Amino acid sequence: DGLSDGHRVDRISASFVTGNYFTLLGLKPALGRLILPSEADISGSNPILVLGYSYWQSRFAGDPGVIGKQVSVDGHAVTIVGVAPKGFRGLLSIVDMQAYLPLNMAHILGNSGWFTQRDTHDLFVLARLKRGATLQNAQASLNVIASRLSRQYPKTDAAATPRVFPQSEARLSPQPQPGHYNRLVIAFGLFLGLAILLLLLACFNVANILLVRATAREHEMAVRSALGAGRGRLSRQALTESLLLAFLGGGAGILAGIWASSFLGSIKLNIGIPYQLDFSLDWRVLAYTVAATIGAGFVVGIVPALRSARAHPGDALHGESRTVAAGRHRLRNALVVAQVSASMVLLIVAGLFMRSLTEVQHINLGFNPRHVLNITMNLRQAGYAEARGREFYKDLLARVRTLPGVQYAGLAAVVPLSVSENDDAIYIEGLPPVPGRPATRLFDNQVSPGYFETMQIPVLRGRAFTEADRDSAPLVAVINQAMARRFWPNQNPIGKRFKLDNESNPWTQVVGVVRDGKYRSVIDQAPPYFYLPLEQDYSAIQTLQVRTTQPPEEMAREVEQQVHDLAPNLPVFDVQTMEEALESPFGLLDFHLGAGIAAALGILGLMLAVVGVYGVVSYAATRRTHEIGIRMALGAQPSDVMKMVFGQGLLIVGTGVAVGLLAASAAVRMMEGFIFGVSAYDPLTFAGVAVFLALVALLACYIPARRAAKVDPVVALRYE
């Protein structure tokens, strides 16, 4: 909707609500009053509006004098009576609802079908359960009501199946699809599991370092013990050092988390409606972070603490560290194996997401998004009636097509892979509807002549729309291949007919068939879909799409100027290239986010694994300096020493890679619903990650191995 105060017009997201909406939610106004039950019963008299708190702050600077002020919504005068409470942004989690209107005003603002057409499904019921009632009780009661309505109105309500679900499942969509909520939970669990795996990997790394430190300090601890320090005191000292490291790391993590939250909150969703992404840190997240920090500190510090406490003063003071035995390295080696295997899992998940992103980026969309500029407008926001709107769009197309650098231009009510969509009931000639079943509903689009040329959608049969397809001409439609296959298999669909919305409406004739495309989701199979001429099925909301011979973003201002020359007060929105529009939750955004997060976790895991491998092999080589000196004094060559040290690292890395492959094979099962165009067990990804991780880890082994091979035997024999 468009809100105007006489100076400027804003595009706003508004919700039509009943008079008891705010009462049911237990909300009190921040200013003025809210909608009263009595006001929802009077059909459009004394139209009023309640502002959202954040919009009141941004548009009216929190002015309390806004109460009683008259503004216009889509050209109709309304009175502002109140401001919703602070923090309440509506019932959808990401939509920032900016205004609330009584439901009875819907017919004034162009939504009369809500009250006159029984097959309209745009309204949703919000209810509070009685004390002791369950969702199952509510579902059973609604099933009884639905059964009665289906008998009373068999044409429209025969297949109506009301579904009860908790409000928590409707936070992303007012009508969540079955299984959609479970999919979100699985996705959240997947990335939370990867984050926990990374945390464990970091704990393994720190634990290894502390174990090495504890071994190196055995002499010091023995001296302390000999001077009277008890085991408890030695253990507390080691745990204190571990917790200090944990708190320092946790503090740095909180700072990094605040930065990451700010970054995620700035992501552009390109969904065409005002939205909010609130990733601010709250007390629950902070409490979880502190608990994880303390837990990690204890976990990584307990073994070194116990080792320090168990150190025997006599053994340590007599120089046990000079022995050749390496039995104490087992725990450290096991931790490095765990690091390599965990890193393997992270890298394979990241690789699968990256492969999936690559596949999606090369998918055939059915149109060419390059060099296309989109500018959306809603003529209702400027109060334009249908006749005036038709003239405006006709003049706008004529102006834009004459601009230098414009190759084609067209209008469309729906942009592919956007949040907006249209659907209509259809009745196919020769296919009578089945009694008791609702009419088939298909998604459609209202477009102007030049649309298919602009989007480079090939016309495979028949023709595209022309200027002759006016409101006074016979009704025509262009369908996609999927619709032709479904209703007229092995036939020529040109000349076939169907009716829209009602069996009493005139026939619409198919005049063309175009290639299938992606309409609602980039990964879905093309559903049956059809196009109608804008002149024959007018829509006030249109997106001007312009194909240019130069970078489209450079022409945005010039094209916008053409709009404002015709309608100075008309707001335009979603001014972006078609490639930018594809970066939405319905397009490529989810794949980019998934690949980016998984890649970041994988890179961190790889770094930790490499540090762990290098640290253990390097420390083991250093501890064996005396042994290496003896071997070289007895005739061992530097290459023999290098093989010995390198072999130890090779065993650790090989074991870690093997365990990681098995762990990844089990972990990727839950990824099958989140990747596209590639198997969760893709052999190329598994093999590529295994080879890459092995090479990088072995490179980390090479450095200490080469250093050990260069040890001077004389110096080595004097070591310690």
XYZ file of C-alpha atoms in Angstrom:
720
model
C 0.000 0.000 0.000
C 0.999 3.628 -0.440
C 0.772 6.108 2.438
C 0.826 9.827 1.627
C 0.807 12.830 3.932
C 0.449 15.301 1.065
C 4.193 15.768 0.612
C 5.500 12.343 -0.238
C 4.214 8.820 -0.816
C 5.713 5.840 1.015
C 5.274 2.229 0.111
C 4.246 0.454 3.322
C 3.438 -3.056 4.441
C -0.043 -2.978 5.992
C -2.113 -5.700 7.621
C -5.917 -5.825 7.600
C -7.052 -7.039 11.023
C -10.296 -7.550 12.923
C -11.291 -5.340 15.835
C -10.195 -7.888 18.446
C -6.763 -8.518 16.908
C -4.740 -6.488 19.403
C -6.948 -7.568 22.329
C -6.382 -11.249 21.504
C -2.620 -10.654 21.508
C -2.825 -8.745 24.784
C -1.214 -5.606 23.330
C -1.463 -2.025 24.578
C -0.790 1.031 22.393
C 2.442 2.970 22.653
C 0.461 6.078 21.777
C -3.209 6.851 21.175
C -5.417 3.776 20.877
C -5.735 0.618 18.849
C -8.568 -0.617 16.605
C -11.795 -1.191 18.506
C -14.141 -4.178 17.971
C -16.978 -1.843 17.049
C -14.909 -0.193 14.296
C -14.397 -3.474 12.481
C -18.158 -3.966 12.169
C -18.898 -0.685 10.374
C -18.245 -1.139 6.680
C -15.600 1.427 5.857
C -17.114 4.366 7.755
C -14.625 6.606 9.547
C -11.554 4.806 8.137
C -8.679 4.640 10.620
C -5.084 3.444 10.753
C -2.665 2.283 13.459
C 1.034 2.870 12.769
C 3.765 0.348 13.510
C 6.184 1.634 16.142
C 9.343 1.507 14.009
C 7.583 3.192 11.066
C 6.261 5.914 13.385
C 9.840 6.538 14.491
C 11.349 6.552 10.994
C 8.652 8.404 9.059
C 7.218 10.746 11.718
C 10.315 10.995 13.976
C 8.260 9.734 16.939
C 6.031 12.819 16.845
C 3.146 12.363 19.336
C 1.183 14.939 17.358
C 0.610 12.370 14.637
C -2.513 11.127 16.477
C -5.592 12.475 14.716
C -3.644 13.397 11.607
C -5.240 12.618 8.258
C -3.207 10.774 5.641
C -4.198 8.824 2.556
C -3.686 5.129 1.824
C -3.834 4.282 -1.877
C -5.626 7.586 -2.428
C -8.251 7.059 0.318
C -8.313 9.327 3.374
C -7.688 7.676 6.755
C -7.106 8.990 10.275
C -4.169 7.874 12.406
C -5.578 6.853 15.791
C -2.643 5.106 17.454
C 0.798 3.516 17.426
C 1.397 -0.182 18.055
C 3.579 -1.062 21.062
C 7.348 -0.938 20.805
C 8.880 -4.235 19.774
C 5.736 -5.543 18.085
C 6.401 -5.853 14.348
C 3.552 -8.170 13.398
C 3.245 -11.930 13.485
C 5.739 -12.727 10.725
C 9.315 -12.945 11.936
C 11.050 -11.019 9.150
C 8.268 -8.695 7.911
C 8.262 -5.252 9.497
C 4.531 -4.483 9.528
C 4.261 -0.710 9.268
C 0.505 -0.143 9.564
C -2.718 -1.866 10.602
C -6.138 -1.234 9.062
C -9.602 -2.535 10.020
C -10.578 -5.556 7.941
C -13.740 -3.819 6.750
C -11.600 -1.312 4.824
C -10.346 -4.050 2.499
C -13.111 -3.513 -0.073
C -12.283 0.208 -0.259
C -8.644 -0.560 -1.002
C -9.276 -3.070 -3.780
C -9.739 -6.333 -1.872
C -13.495 -6.739 -2.219
C -13.079 -10.391 -3.214
C -12.424 -11.263 0.419
C -16.114 -10.679 1.167
C -17.763 -11.676 -2.119
C -15.884 -14.767 -3.352
C -16.014 -17.966 -1.339
C -12.941 -19.396 -3.059
C -10.705 -16.562 -1.832
C -8.047 -17.907 0.524
C -6.187 -14.749 1.512
C -7.471 -14.477 5.088
C -6.017 -16.354 8.047
C -7.573 -16.991 11.436
C -5.625 -16.361 14.621
C -7.104 -17.975 17.739
C -6.202 -18.521 21.365
C -6.914 -21.999 22.741
C -9.184 -22.418 25.722
C -7.609 -23.522 28.966
C -6.897 -27.240 28.732
C -7.593 -27.443 24.973
C -5.020 -28.845 22.556
C -4.283 -28.355 18.879
C -5.883 -31.741 18.242
C -9.116 -30.559 19.902
C -9.136 -27.425 17.755
C -8.437 -29.427 14.591
C -11.321 -31.808 15.355
C -13.736 -28.902 15.868
C -12.682 -27.228 12.627
C -13.058 -30.494 10.737
C -16.714 -30.599 11.799
C -17.255 -27.028 10.583
C -15.472 -27.773 7.303
C -17.673 -30.836 6.740
C -20.818 -28.753 7.156
C -19.542 -26.053 4.811
C -18.578 -28.607 2.153
C -22.157 -29.926 2.116
C -23.607 -26.425 2.041
C -21.207 -25.061 -0.614
C -19.934 -28.099 -2.558
C -18.503 -26.076 -5.445
C -16.098 -23.983 -3.415
C -15.717 -25.723 -0.059
C -15.880 -29.434 -0.950
C -12.126 -29.850 -0.671
C -11.547 -27.177 1.965
C -9.375 -28.686 4.676
C -8.610 -26.308 7.536
C -5.286 -26.933 9.217
C -4.379 -25.909 12.745
C -0.770 -25.165 13.583
C 0.991 -23.253 16.363
C 1.899 -19.644 15.764
C 5.584 -20.519 16.069
C 5.350 -22.439 12.781
C 3.803 -19.421 11.033
C 6.594 -17.002 11.838
C 8.088 -17.309 8.343
C 4.839 -17.818 6.437
C 1.190 -17.377 7.496
C 0.445 -20.674 5.742
C 3.424 -22.966 6.345
C 3.603 -25.979 4.110
C 3.595 -29.422 5.769
C 7.173 -30.389 6.481
C 8.482 -26.839 5.917
C 8.921 -26.238 9.630
C 10.706 -29.568 9.992
C 12.991 -28.571 7.124
C 13.921 -25.358 8.954
C 14.619 -27.317 12.137
C 16.831 -29.742 10.206
C 18.686 -26.862 8.520
C 19.209 -25.173 11.886
C 20.349 -28.469 13.393
C 22.766 -29.058 10.501
C 24.612 -25.757 10.887
C 24.447 -25.892 14.676
C 26.006 -29.356 14.468
C 28.779 -28.016 12.227
C 29.415 -25.172 14.672
C 29.596 -27.622 17.589
C 31.974 -29.782 15.562
C 34.188 -26.750 15.007
C 34.054 -25.994 18.735
C 35.143 -29.559 19.491
C 37.932 -29.233 16.949
C 39.153 -26.081 18.684
C 38.916 -27.859 22.047
C 40.987 -30.756 20.693
C 43.597 -28.274 19.499
C 43.814 -26.406 22.799
C 43.809 -29.676 24.744
C 46.732 -30.883 22.665
C 48.646 -27.685 23.311
C 47.945 -27.947 27.042
C 49.028 -31.590 27.064
C 52.286 -30.620 25.404
C 52.670 -27.791 27.880
C 51.954 -30.135 30.799
C 54.572 -32.604 29.574
C 57.130 -29.837 29.107
C 56.400 -28.554 32.644
C 56.744 -31.923 34.389
C 60.099 -30.884 35.821
C 58.606 -27.611 37.104
C 55.619 -29.428 38.628
C 57.930 -31.966 40.246
C 59.897 -29.157 41.859
C 56.672 -27.548 43.111
C 55.507 -30.895 44.462
C 58.857 -31.467 46.169
C 58.533 -28.051 47.818
C 55.169 -29.014 49.306
C 52.524 -28.209 46.686
C 49.663 -30.709 46.906
C 47.993 -32.429 43.967
C 44.855 -30.329 44.369
C 46.833 -27.110 44.156
C 48.704 -28.286 41.051
C 45.430 -29.341 39.425
C 43.788 -25.993 40.239
C 46.722 -24.135 38.719
C 46.428 -26.083 35.460
C 42.628 -25.628 35.365
C 42.973 -21.906 36.093
C 45.290 -21.508 33.111
C 42.878 -23.491 30.950
C 39.865 -21.422 32.026
C 41.790 -18.181 31.467
C 42.499 -19.270 27.888
C 38.842 -20.255 27.478
C 37.566 -16.884 28.711
C 39.970 -14.991 26.472
C 38.806 -17.082 23.518
C 35.167 -16.727 24.543
C 35.510 -12.941 24.763
C 37.069 -12.813 21.316
C 34.282 -15.089 20.089
C 31.597 -12.774 21.454
C 33.179 -9.825 19.639
C 33.356 -11.878 16.433
C 29.736 -12.943 16.998
C 28.603 -9.322 17.309
C 30.342 -8.531 14.019
C 28.812 -11.610 12.358
C 25.358 -10.660 13.671
C 25.748 -7.187 12.212
C 26.806 -8.699 8.889
C 23.870 -11.130 8.783
C 21.467 -8.324 9.701
C 22.654 -6.311 6.695
C 21.966 -9.068 4.148
C 19.715 -7.872 1.345
C 16.876 -10.347 0.843
C 15.367 -8.809 -2.323
C 11.875 -9.981 -1.350
C 10.042 -6.811 -2.358
C 8.535 -6.034 1.071
C 9.861 -4.188 4.147
C 11.617 -6.684 6.379
C 13.697 -6.916 9.520
C 16.578 -9.221 10.319
C 17.183 -9.061 14.057
C 20.364 -10.889 15.001
C 21.108 -8.808 18.071
C 22.770 -10.568 20.999
C 20.386 -11.313 23.884
C 20.912 -12.756 27.331
C 20.127 -16.333 26.256
C 22.847 -16.282 23.610
C 25.246 -14.677 26.068
C 24.430 -17.291 28.720
C 24.963 -20.092 26.205
C 28.326 -18.574 25.205
C 29.483 -18.280 28.820
C 28.367 -21.844 29.583
C 30.112 -23.170 26.472
C 33.261 -21.231 27.415
C 33.345 -22.617 30.958
C 32.549 -26.129 29.737
C 35.246 -25.987 27.065
C 37.756 -24.680 29.600
C 37.098 -27.590 31.958
C 37.031 -30.193 29.187
C 40.352 -29.177 27.654
C 42.017 -28.553 31.015
C 41.001 -31.564 33.051
C 43.417 -34.104 31.496
C 46.507 -31.806 31.661
C 45.517 -30.928 35.219
C 45.340 -34.586 36.235
C 48.658 -35.296 34.494
C 50.326 -32.422 36.355
C 48.919 -33.690 39.637
C 50.107 -37.271 38.977
C 53.683 -36.290 38.096
C 56.086 -38.215 40.387
C 58.739 -35.870 41.749
C 61.477 -38.507 41.728
C 60.975 -39.521 38.097
C 60.778 -35.992 36.792
C 63.809 -34.763 38.785
C 65.898 -37.653 37.505
C 65.300 -36.585 33.908
C 62.718 -39.052 32.587
C 62.240 -36.782 29.595
C 65.497 -38.010 28.074
C 64.106 -41.482 27.442
C 63.480 -42.675 23.912
C 60.006 -44.073 24.641
C 57.073 -42.245 23.120
C 54.161 -43.930 24.891
C 52.852 -40.642 26.240
C 52.145 -39.379 22.742
C 49.131 -41.642 22.263
C 46.517 -39.261 23.676
C 47.959 -36.326 21.734
C 47.995 -38.388 18.553
C 44.392 -39.453 19.130
C 43.361 -35.822 19.522
C 45.062 -34.899 16.243
C 43.327 -37.809 14.488
C 40.031 -36.426 15.817
C 40.990 -32.964 14.537
C 41.778 -34.241 11.050
C 38.570 -36.294 10.890
C 36.411 -33.384 12.136
C 38.065 -31.076 9.626
C 37.340 -33.692 6.961
C 33.617 -33.591 7.788
C 33.532 -29.774 7.679
C 35.383 -29.620 4.372
C 33.153 -32.255 2.736
C 30.003 -30.400 3.824
C 31.489 -27.157 2.497
C 32.474 -28.894 -0.735
C 28.954 -30.248 -1.252
C 27.443 -26.796 -0.695
C 29.926 -25.226 -3.106
C 29.220 -27.893 -5.732
C 25.492 -27.339 -5.258
C 25.922 -23.580 -5.679
C 27.878 -24.147 -8.893
C 25.126 -26.394 -10.241
C 22.410 -23.853 -9.400
C 24.333 -20.986 -11.000
C 24.405 -22.894 -14.288
C 20.788 -24.026 -14.220
C 18.529 -23.107 -17.136
C 16.109 -20.510 -15.740
C 14.026 -20.354 -18.907
C 14.943 -16.667 -19.297
C 18.091 -14.568 -19.529
C 18.591 -12.383 -16.425
C 21.630 -10.511 -17.751
C 21.305 -6.874 -18.833
C 17.758 -6.530 -17.424
C 16.686 -3.687 -15.115
C 13.599 -4.024 -12.870
C 11.562 -1.128 -11.494
C 8.351 -1.937 -9.597
C 5.415 0.412 -9.000
C 1.893 0.199 -7.639
C -0.498 2.723 -9.162
C -2.986 2.227 -6.322
C -0.441 3.935 -4.069
C -0.969 7.096 -6.111
C -4.755 6.639 -6.221
C -4.881 5.773 -9.938
C -8.100 4.192 -11.197
C -7.913 1.400 -13.771
C -8.502 3.575 -16.854
C -5.850 6.058 -15.811
C -3.495 3.207 -14.916
C -3.804 1.653 -18.364
C -2.901 4.981 -19.989
C 0.028 5.474 -17.642
C 1.592 2.094 -18.421
C 1.051 2.560 -22.145
C 2.760 5.978 -22.100
C 5.579 4.722 -19.876
C 6.448 1.852 -22.223
C 6.444 4.184 -25.215
C 8.813 6.603 -23.458
C 11.239 3.970 -22.144
C 11.515 2.152 -25.479
C 12.818 5.340 -27.115
C 15.681 5.787 -24.634
C 19.209 5.257 -25.997
C 20.611 1.960 -24.773
C 17.196 0.291 -24.410
C 16.812 -2.846 -26.499
C 13.410 -4.081 -25.265
C 10.971 -3.123 -22.525
C 7.937 -4.852 -21.053
C 5.689 -4.958 -18.001
C 4.956 -7.923 -15.729
C 2.787 -8.306 -12.644
C 5.104 -11.013 -11.288
C 8.896 -11.170 -11.402
C 10.248 -14.735 -11.547
C 11.609 -16.100 -8.251
C 10.164 -13.238 -6.190
C 7.830 -13.215 -3.199
C 4.852 -12.117 -5.312
C 2.665 -14.627 -7.144
C -0.738 -14.872 -8.844
C -2.916 -17.913 -9.230
C -6.336 -18.543 -10.799
C -8.827 -21.363 -11.052
C -9.093 -22.724 -14.604
C -11.659 -24.885 -16.423
C -10.323 -26.727 -19.474
C -12.618 -27.125 -22.456
C -13.514 -30.792 -22.840
C -12.431 -31.662 -19.295
C -15.492 -31.211 -17.061
C -14.674 -30.626 -13.386
C -14.959 -33.621 -11.073
C -17.909 -33.245 -8.655
C -16.737 -32.649 -5.117
C -13.310 -31.484 -6.192
C -12.210 -27.858 -6.431
C -11.160 -26.398 -9.754
C -7.519 -26.679 -10.744
C -5.537 -23.597 -9.768
C -2.437 -22.551 -11.729
C 0.046 -19.753 -11.299
C -0.038 -17.021 -13.934
C 1.336 -13.627 -14.856
C -0.082 -10.518 -16.526
C 2.431 -9.135 -19.040
C 2.584 -6.553 -21.813
C 3.678 -6.981 -25.428
C 7.481 -7.071 -25.497
C 7.783 -9.041 -22.251
C 8.983 -12.287 -23.837
C 11.513 -10.415 -25.981
C 12.758 -8.511 -22.918
C 13.231 -11.651 -20.832
C 14.421 -13.655 -23.872
C 11.847 -16.383 -23.264
C 11.645 -18.366 -26.528
C 8.214 -18.730 -28.126
C 8.179 -22.359 -29.287
C 4.756 -22.403 -30.957
C 2.244 -19.804 -32.048
C 2.905 -16.180 -31.167
C 3.553 -13.782 -28.311
C 1.191 -10.976 -27.297
C 0.761 -7.954 -29.563
C -0.824 -4.528 -29.285
C -3.954 -6.055 -30.884
C -4.637 -8.113 -27.720
C -6.655 -5.337 -26.084
C -9.495 -5.514 -23.575
C -12.043 -5.390 -26.409
C -10.401 -8.249 -28.363
C -10.990 -11.996 -27.817
C -9.323 -13.290 -24.648
C -5.978 -15.004 -25.286
C -3.210 -16.655 -23.301
C 0.325 -17.932 -23.762
C 1.142 -21.130 -21.878
C 4.353 -22.933 -20.973
C 5.391 -26.415 -22.061
C 4.377 -27.975 -18.729
C 0.794 -26.756 -19.116
C 0.660 -28.053 -22.689
C 1.935 -31.463 -21.565
C -0.529 -31.703 -18.702
C -3.759 -30.761 -20.469
C -3.072 -31.445 -24.153
C -0.460 -34.230 -24.318
C 0.626 -35.199 -27.826
C -1.592 -32.440 -29.237
C -1.075 -28.997 -30.682
C -2.263 -26.687 -27.871
C -2.656 -23.666 -30.177
C -6.363 -22.871 -30.371
C -7.278 -24.811 -27.222
C -9.471 -22.982 -24.721
C -10.021 -22.650 -20.999
C -11.977 -20.405 -18.633
C -10.667 -18.379 -15.716
C -12.118 -18.184 -12.191
C -15.670 -19.180 -13.095
C -17.335 -21.557 -15.534
C -19.630 -18.737 -16.646
C -16.741 -16.548 -17.819
C -15.852 -16.353 -21.540
C -13.299 -18.694 -23.092
C -9.599 -17.805 -23.208
C -7.779 -19.162 -26.253
C -4.180 -20.384 -26.295
C -2.202 -18.496 -28.945
C 1.368 -19.437 -27.997
C 3.638 -21.838 -26.127
C 6.869 -20.697 -24.457
C 9.744 -22.544 -22.849
C 9.384 -23.782 -19.267
C 11.116 -21.663 -16.660
C 11.721 -21.149 -12.972
C 8.819 -19.243 -11.435
C 8.645 -19.762 -7.661
C 11.865 -21.595 -6.787
C 15.134 -22.122 -8.580
C 15.188 -25.832 -7.725
C 11.548 -26.771 -8.410
C 10.421 -28.463 -11.595
C 8.500 -26.101 -13.872
C 4.770 -26.291 -12.980
C 1.973 -25.584 -15.495
C 1.985 -21.809 -15.969
C 0.310 -19.287 -18.264
C 0.503 -15.625 -19.222
C -2.335 -13.176 -19.860
C -2.143 -9.832 -21.692
C -2.011 -6.900 -19.293
C -4.654 -5.107 -21.372
C -7.114 -7.974 -20.809
C -6.336 -8.654 -17.141
C -5.258 -5.349 -15.633
C -3.066 -5.274 -12.532
C -2.126 -2.023 -10.802
C 1.127 -3.505 -9.512
C 3.634 -3.879 -12.339
C 7.362 -4.274 -12.746
C 8.922 -2.456 -15.653
C 11.622 -4.710 -17.096
C 14.116 -3.148 -19.460
C 16.754 -5.006 -21.474
C 19.699 -2.711 -22.125
C 22.753 -2.771 -24.322
C 24.858 -1.312 -21.503
C 25.115 -2.103 -17.776
C 21.485 -1.808 -16.589
C 22.354 -0.173 -13.262
C 23.748 2.794 -15.198
C 20.311 3.405 -16.736
C 18.297 3.148 -13.506
C 18.156 6.879 -12.839
C 17.182 7.708 -16.406
C 14.370 5.133 -16.449
C 13.128 6.285 -13.026
C 12.989 9.821 -14.364
C 10.560 8.689 -17.057
C 8.272 7.322 -14.328
C 8.408 10.530 -12.311
C 7.843 12.693 -15.378
C 4.487 10.944 -15.790
C 3.637 10.571 -12.072
C 5.781 12.804 -9.807
C 4.361 11.389 -6.558
C 4.435 7.715 -7.526
C 6.954 5.782 -5.402
C 9.099 3.213 -7.170
C 10.744 0.326 -5.369
C 12.893 -2.736 -5.951
C 15.016 -0.814 -8.441
C 17.589 -3.489 -9.222
C 18.992 -5.636 -11.962
C 17.389 -9.003 -12.627
C 20.609 -10.679 -11.509
C 20.321 -8.856 -8.164
C 16.674 -9.909 -7.924
C 17.765 -13.537 -8.189
C 19.667 -13.112 -4.911
C 16.505 -13.812 -2.922
C 15.403 -16.711 -0.681
C 13.538 -18.067 -3.721
C 16.613 -17.796 -5.930
C 20.296 -18.104 -5.123
C 20.514 -16.438 -1.692
C 20.044 -19.644 0.319
C 22.736 -21.389 -1.700
C 25.185 -18.500 -1.322
C 24.569 -18.298 2.436
C 24.832 -22.055 2.908
C 28.013 -22.271 0.847
C 29.522 -19.216 2.554
C 28.851 -20.393 6.111
C 29.952 -23.958 5.373
C 33.107 -22.719 3.605
C 33.991 -20.452 6.551
C 33.570 -23.346 8.994
C 35.566 -25.636 6.707
C 38.463 -23.195 6.372
C 38.604 -22.679 10.148
C 38.521 -26.436 10.642
C 41.321 -26.914 8.127
C 43.478 -24.304 9.855
C 42.955 -25.945 13.245
C 43.734 -29.397 11.855
C 46.930 -28.191 10.183
C 48.063 -26.454 13.370
C 47.320 -29.623 15.341
C 49.234 -31.895 12.965
C 52.188 -29.513 12.799
C 52.267 -29.071 16.563
C 52.227 -32.776 17.412
C 54.783 -33.823 14.781
C 57.038 -30.884 15.593
C 56.861 -31.523 19.343
C 57.429 -35.258 18.889
C 60.486 -34.537 16.734
C 61.823 -32.101 19.318
C 61.341 -34.618 22.148
C 63.237 -37.204 20.111
C 66.229 -34.943 19.410
C 68.494 -37.000 21.657
C 67.323 -40.213 20.008
C 67.875 -38.709 16.544
C 71.415 -37.754 17.577
C 72.136 -41.350 18.616
C 70.706 -42.707 15.349
C 72.786 -40.306 13.269
C 75.909 -41.073 15.337
C 75.317 -44.752 14.517
C 75.178 -44.000 10.778
C 71.578 -42.995 10.017
C 71.269 -40.620 7.079
C 69.212 -37.390 7.152
C 66.789 -39.019 4.701
C 66.270 -41.885 7.184
C 65.493 -39.429 9.969
C 63.138 -37.507 7.702
C 61.296 -40.724 6.777
C 60.937 -41.630 10.446
C 59.430 -38.299 11.480
C 57.380 -37.980 8.299
C 56.051 -41.516 8.746
C 54.647 -40.653 12.162
C 52.753 -37.720 10.664
C 51.613 -39.842 7.724
C 50.091 -42.408 10.088
C 48.201 -39.711 11.997
C 46.937 -37.973 8.872
C 45.977 -41.216 7.123
C 44.026 -42.431 10.135
C 42.280 -39.062 10.488
C 41.302 -38.990 6.806
C 39.927 -42.549 6.963
C 37.891 -41.828 10.107
C 36.748 -38.528 8.598
C 35.462 -40.232 5.455
C 33.369 -42.626 7.551
C 32.067 -39.802 9.763
C 31.226 -37.633 6.757
C 29.345 -40.507 5.101
C 27.074 -40.642 8.141
C 26.799 -36.852 8.565
C 25.776 -35.961 4.997
C 22.558 -37.983 5.183
C 20.674 -34.962 6.513
C 22.025 -32.779 3.679
C 20.116 -34.471 0.870
C 17.272 -31.946 1.058
C 19.594 -28.920 1.060
C 21.804 -29.493 -1.947
C 20.871 -29.419 -5.602
C 22.266 -31.128 -8.664
C 24.783 -33.234 -6.748
C 24.547 -36.364 -4.614
C 25.194 -36.112 -0.886
C 27.728 -38.907 -1.443
C 29.344 -37.204 -4.430
C 32.576 -39.190 -5.030
C 34.337 -36.194 -6.594
C 33.790 -34.107 -3.448
C 34.797 -36.893 -1.071
C 37.921 -37.800 -3.041
C 38.908 -34.198 -3.720
C 38.591 -33.167 -0.063
C 40.484 -36.280 1.111
C 43.403 -35.619 -1.249
C 43.456 -31.887 -0.503
C 43.359 -32.343 3.279
C 45.999 -35.079 3.137
C 48.370 -32.928 1.063
C 47.958 -29.884 3.300
C 48.378 -31.952 6.476
C 51.417 -33.756 5.088
C 52.929 -30.405 4.168
C 52.557 -29.504 7.840
C 54.489 -32.722 8.645
C 57.231 -31.945 6.132
C 58.495 -28.840 7.926
C 59.352 -30.505 11.298
C 60.607 -33.614 9.462
C 63.063 -31.558 7.432
C 64.149 -29.651 10.525
C 64.791 -32.920 12.371
C 66.875 -34.225 9.437
C 69.203 -31.209 9.755
C 69.986 -31.816 13.437
C 73.728 -31.777 14.276
C 74.497 -35.130 15.985
C 76.896 -33.500 18.475
C 74.292 -30.957 19.538
C 71.616 -33.652 19.644
C 73.683 -35.901 21.937
C 74.024 -33.004 24.369
C 70.257 -32.236 24.219
C 68.793 -31.910 27.725
